CSV table of C-alpha atoms in Angstrom, one decimal:
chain,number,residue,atom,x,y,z
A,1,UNK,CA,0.0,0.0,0.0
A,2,UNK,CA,1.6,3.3,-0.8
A,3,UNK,CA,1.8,6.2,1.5
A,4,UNK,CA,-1.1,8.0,2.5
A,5,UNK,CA,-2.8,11.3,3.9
A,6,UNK,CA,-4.3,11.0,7.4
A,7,UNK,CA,-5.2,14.4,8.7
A,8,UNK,CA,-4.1,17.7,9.0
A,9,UNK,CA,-4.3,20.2,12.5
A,10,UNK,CA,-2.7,23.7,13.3
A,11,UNK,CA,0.8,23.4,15.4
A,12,UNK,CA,2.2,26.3,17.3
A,13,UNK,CA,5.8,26.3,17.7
A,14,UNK,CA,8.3,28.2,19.5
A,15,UNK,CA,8.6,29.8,15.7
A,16,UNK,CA,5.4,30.5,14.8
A,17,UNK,CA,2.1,28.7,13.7
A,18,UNK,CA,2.5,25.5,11.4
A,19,UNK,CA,-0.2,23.6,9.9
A,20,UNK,CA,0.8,19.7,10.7
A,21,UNK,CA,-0.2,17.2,7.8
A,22,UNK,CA,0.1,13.1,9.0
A,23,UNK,CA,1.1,10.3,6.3
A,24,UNK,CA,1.2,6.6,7.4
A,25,UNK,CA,3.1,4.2,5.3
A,26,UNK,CA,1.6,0.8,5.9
A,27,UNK,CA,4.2,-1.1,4.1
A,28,UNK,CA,6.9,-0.1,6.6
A,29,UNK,CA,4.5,0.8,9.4
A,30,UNK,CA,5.8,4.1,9.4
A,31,UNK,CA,4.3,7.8,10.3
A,32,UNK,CA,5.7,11.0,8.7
A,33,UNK,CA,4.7,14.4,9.0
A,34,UNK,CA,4.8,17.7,6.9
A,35,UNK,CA,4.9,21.0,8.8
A,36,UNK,CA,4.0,23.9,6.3
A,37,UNK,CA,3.4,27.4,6.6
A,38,UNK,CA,1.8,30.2,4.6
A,39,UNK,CA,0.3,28.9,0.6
A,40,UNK,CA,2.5,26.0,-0.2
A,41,UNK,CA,1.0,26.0,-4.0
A,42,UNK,CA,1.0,29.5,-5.1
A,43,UNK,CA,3.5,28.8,-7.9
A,44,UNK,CA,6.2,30.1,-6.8
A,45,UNK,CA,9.2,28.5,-5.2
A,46,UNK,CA,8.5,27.2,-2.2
A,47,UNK,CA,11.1,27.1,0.9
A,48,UNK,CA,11.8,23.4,2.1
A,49,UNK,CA,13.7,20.6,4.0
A,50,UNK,CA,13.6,17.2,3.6
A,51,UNK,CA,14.4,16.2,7.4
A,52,UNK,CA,15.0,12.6,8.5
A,53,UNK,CA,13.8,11.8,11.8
A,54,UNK,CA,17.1,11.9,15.1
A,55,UNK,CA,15.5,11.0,18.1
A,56,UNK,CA,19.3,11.9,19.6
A,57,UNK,CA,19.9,15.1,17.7
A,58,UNK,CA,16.2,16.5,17.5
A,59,UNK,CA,14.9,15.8,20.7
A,60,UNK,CA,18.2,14.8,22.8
A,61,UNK,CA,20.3,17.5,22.2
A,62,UNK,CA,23.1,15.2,21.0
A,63,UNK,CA,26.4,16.8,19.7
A,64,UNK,CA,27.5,14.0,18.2
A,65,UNK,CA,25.5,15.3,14.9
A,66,UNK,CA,24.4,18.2,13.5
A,67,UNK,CA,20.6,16.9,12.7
A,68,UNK,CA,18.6,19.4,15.7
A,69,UNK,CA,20.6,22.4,14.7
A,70,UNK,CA,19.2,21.4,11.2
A,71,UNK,CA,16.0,21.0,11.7
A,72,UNK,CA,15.6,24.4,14.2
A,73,UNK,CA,17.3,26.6,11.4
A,74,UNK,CA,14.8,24.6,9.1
A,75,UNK,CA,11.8,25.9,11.3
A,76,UNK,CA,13.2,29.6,11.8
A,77,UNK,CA,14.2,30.0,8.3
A,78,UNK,CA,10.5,29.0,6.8
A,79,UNK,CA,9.1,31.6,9.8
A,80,UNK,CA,11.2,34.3,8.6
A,81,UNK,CA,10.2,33.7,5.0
A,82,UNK,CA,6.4,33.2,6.4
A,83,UNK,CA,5.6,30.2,3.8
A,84,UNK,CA,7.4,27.1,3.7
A,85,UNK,CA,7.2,23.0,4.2
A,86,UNK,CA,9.7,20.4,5.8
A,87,UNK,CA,9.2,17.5,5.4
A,88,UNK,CA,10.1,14.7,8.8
A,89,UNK,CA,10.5,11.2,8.0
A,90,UNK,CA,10.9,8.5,10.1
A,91,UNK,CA,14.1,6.9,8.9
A,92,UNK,CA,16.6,7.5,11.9
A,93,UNK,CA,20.1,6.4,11.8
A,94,UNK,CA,19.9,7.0,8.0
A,95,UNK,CA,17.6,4.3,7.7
A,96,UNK,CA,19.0,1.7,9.8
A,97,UNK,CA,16.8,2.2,13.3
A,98,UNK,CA,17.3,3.9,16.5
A,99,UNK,CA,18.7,0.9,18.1
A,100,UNK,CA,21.0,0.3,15.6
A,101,UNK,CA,22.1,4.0,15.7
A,102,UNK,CA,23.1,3.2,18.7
A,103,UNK,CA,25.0,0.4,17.5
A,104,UNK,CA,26.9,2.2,15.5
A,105,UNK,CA,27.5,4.8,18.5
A,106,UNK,CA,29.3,2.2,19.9
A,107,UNK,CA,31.3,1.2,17.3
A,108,UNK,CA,31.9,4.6,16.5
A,109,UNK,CA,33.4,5.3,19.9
A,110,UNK,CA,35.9,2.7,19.0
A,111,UNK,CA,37.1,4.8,16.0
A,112,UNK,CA,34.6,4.3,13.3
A,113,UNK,CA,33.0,6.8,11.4
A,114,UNK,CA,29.7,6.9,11.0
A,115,UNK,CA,29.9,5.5,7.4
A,116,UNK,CA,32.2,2.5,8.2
A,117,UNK,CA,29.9,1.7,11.3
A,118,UNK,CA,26.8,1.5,9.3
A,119,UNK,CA,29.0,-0.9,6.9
A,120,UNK,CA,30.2,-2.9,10.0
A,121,UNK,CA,26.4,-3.2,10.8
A,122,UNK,CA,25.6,-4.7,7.5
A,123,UNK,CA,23.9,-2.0,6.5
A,124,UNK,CA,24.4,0.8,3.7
A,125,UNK,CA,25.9,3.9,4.2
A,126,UNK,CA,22.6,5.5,4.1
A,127,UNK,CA,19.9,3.6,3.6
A,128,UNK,CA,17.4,6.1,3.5
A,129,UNK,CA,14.0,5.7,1.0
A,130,UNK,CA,13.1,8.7,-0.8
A,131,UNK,CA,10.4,8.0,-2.9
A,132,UNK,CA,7.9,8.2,0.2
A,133,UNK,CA,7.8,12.2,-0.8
A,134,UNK,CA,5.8,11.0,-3.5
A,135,UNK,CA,2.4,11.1,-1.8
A,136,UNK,CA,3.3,14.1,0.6
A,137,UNK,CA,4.1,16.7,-2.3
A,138,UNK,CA,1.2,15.4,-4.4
A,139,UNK,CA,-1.3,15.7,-2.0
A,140,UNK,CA,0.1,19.3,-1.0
A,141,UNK,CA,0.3,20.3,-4.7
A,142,UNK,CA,3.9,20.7,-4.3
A,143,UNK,CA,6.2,21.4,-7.8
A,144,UNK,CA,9.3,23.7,-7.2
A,145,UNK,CA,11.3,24.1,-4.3
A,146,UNK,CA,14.0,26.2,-3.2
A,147,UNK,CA,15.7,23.2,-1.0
A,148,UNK,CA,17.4,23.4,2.5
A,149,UNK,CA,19.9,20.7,2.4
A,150,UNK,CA,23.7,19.8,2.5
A,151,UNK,CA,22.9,16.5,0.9
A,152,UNK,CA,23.0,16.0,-3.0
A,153,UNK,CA,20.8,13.1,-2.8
A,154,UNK,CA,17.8,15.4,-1.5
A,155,UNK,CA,18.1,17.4,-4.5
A,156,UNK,CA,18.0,14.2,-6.6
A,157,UNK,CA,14.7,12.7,-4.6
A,158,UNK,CA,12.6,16.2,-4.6
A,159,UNK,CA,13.8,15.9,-9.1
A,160,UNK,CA,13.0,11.8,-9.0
A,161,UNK,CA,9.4,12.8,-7.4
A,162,UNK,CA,8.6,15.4,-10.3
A,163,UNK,CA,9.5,18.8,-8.2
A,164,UNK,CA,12.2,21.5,-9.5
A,165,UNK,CA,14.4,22.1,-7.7
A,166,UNK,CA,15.2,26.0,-8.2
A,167,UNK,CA,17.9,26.4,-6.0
A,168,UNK,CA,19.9,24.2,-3.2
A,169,UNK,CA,19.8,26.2,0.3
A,170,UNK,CA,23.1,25.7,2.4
A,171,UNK,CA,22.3,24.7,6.1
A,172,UNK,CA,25.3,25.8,8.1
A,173,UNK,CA,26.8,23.1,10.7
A,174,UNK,CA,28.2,23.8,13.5
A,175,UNK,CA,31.5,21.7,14.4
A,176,UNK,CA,32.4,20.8,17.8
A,177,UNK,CA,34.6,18.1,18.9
A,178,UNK,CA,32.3,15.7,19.1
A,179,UNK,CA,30.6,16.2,15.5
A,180,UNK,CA,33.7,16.9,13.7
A,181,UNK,CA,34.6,13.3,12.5
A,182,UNK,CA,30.9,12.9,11.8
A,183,UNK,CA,30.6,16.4,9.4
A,184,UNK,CA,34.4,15.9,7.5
A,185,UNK,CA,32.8,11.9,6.9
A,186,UNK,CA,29.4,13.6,5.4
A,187,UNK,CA,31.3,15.9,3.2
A,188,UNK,CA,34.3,12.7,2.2
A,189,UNK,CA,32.2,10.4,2.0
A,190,UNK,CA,28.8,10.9,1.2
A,191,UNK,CA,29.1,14.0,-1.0
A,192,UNK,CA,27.4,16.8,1.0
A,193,UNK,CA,27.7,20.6,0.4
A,194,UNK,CA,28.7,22.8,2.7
A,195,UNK,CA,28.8,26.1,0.9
């Protein structure tokens, strides 16, 4: 069964009021949500981030990543600009699980990066699953983007799913010694854009 719209509600945040839009996924047993704000359909370009859910980084604090910082100068960013969508899918640890994030914490702390844990693991090096936008930007009428994202890949899903991308949107991360293995890895290893 592919994805599909649940419901929709008004969400107040610390940056303003969102409009909350619920998908389930009953192939994967999966929820994902899409936060938008102002007329995501107007024809112009609309301001967005493709967000994959990090219980650690987004809710935890964590500093071993750069994903809450992210996701906050997501929010503010589509506040100031008073339209915008972002998009939070439930695919932690780049798809692996948050029990096998922690996994890979572990073997991290013994000198992996994040790439070669996930590899240790069995898994990919991200094994997240794109297509499950499909469904969300058809159902908000969603066609061109100007995309918030580091990550090359994102570009390639939002094109895959049938939306132009206008321009890529640098998010800025912040190093600190216990994310700097973690953001050089991103940019050697799996191609993302820092400027």
């Amino acid at each position: 069964m592919p994805v599909r719209y649940v419901e929709s509600s008004r969400l107040p945040t610390a940056w303003g009021v969102f409009d909350i839009h619920g998908f389930e996924d009953p192939d994967a047993n999966k929820e994902h949500i899409v936060l938008t704000m102002g007329d995501v359909n107007n024809g112009e370009p609309l301001l967005a981030r493709i967000h994959s859910e990090c219980l650690t980084g987004d809710a935890l604090f964590s500093l071993r990543c750069d994903c809450g910082t992210q996701l906050e100068a997501a929010l503010k960013a589509i506040s100031t600009e008073g339209r915008g969508a972002l998009f939070y899918l439930r695919q932690e640890g780049r798809g692996i699980g948050l029990l096998n994030k922690i996994k890979a914490y572990k073997l991290q702390d013994a000198g992996a990066d994040t790439v070669e844990a996930n590899e240790q693991l069995g898994f990919g090096a991200d094994m997240r699953d794109y297509s499950i936008l499909s469904a969300m930007l058809q159902h908000l009428q969603i066609s061109r983007v100007r995309l918030m994202t580091n990550n090359p890949r994102k570009v390639a899903a939002m094109e895959e799913n049938g939306v132009e991308v206008v321009e890529r949107v640098a998010l800025h991360s912040h190093s600190n010694p216990h994310n700097e293995k973690y953001l050089k890895t991103k940019g050697a290893k799996l191609g993302h854009l820092f400027t």
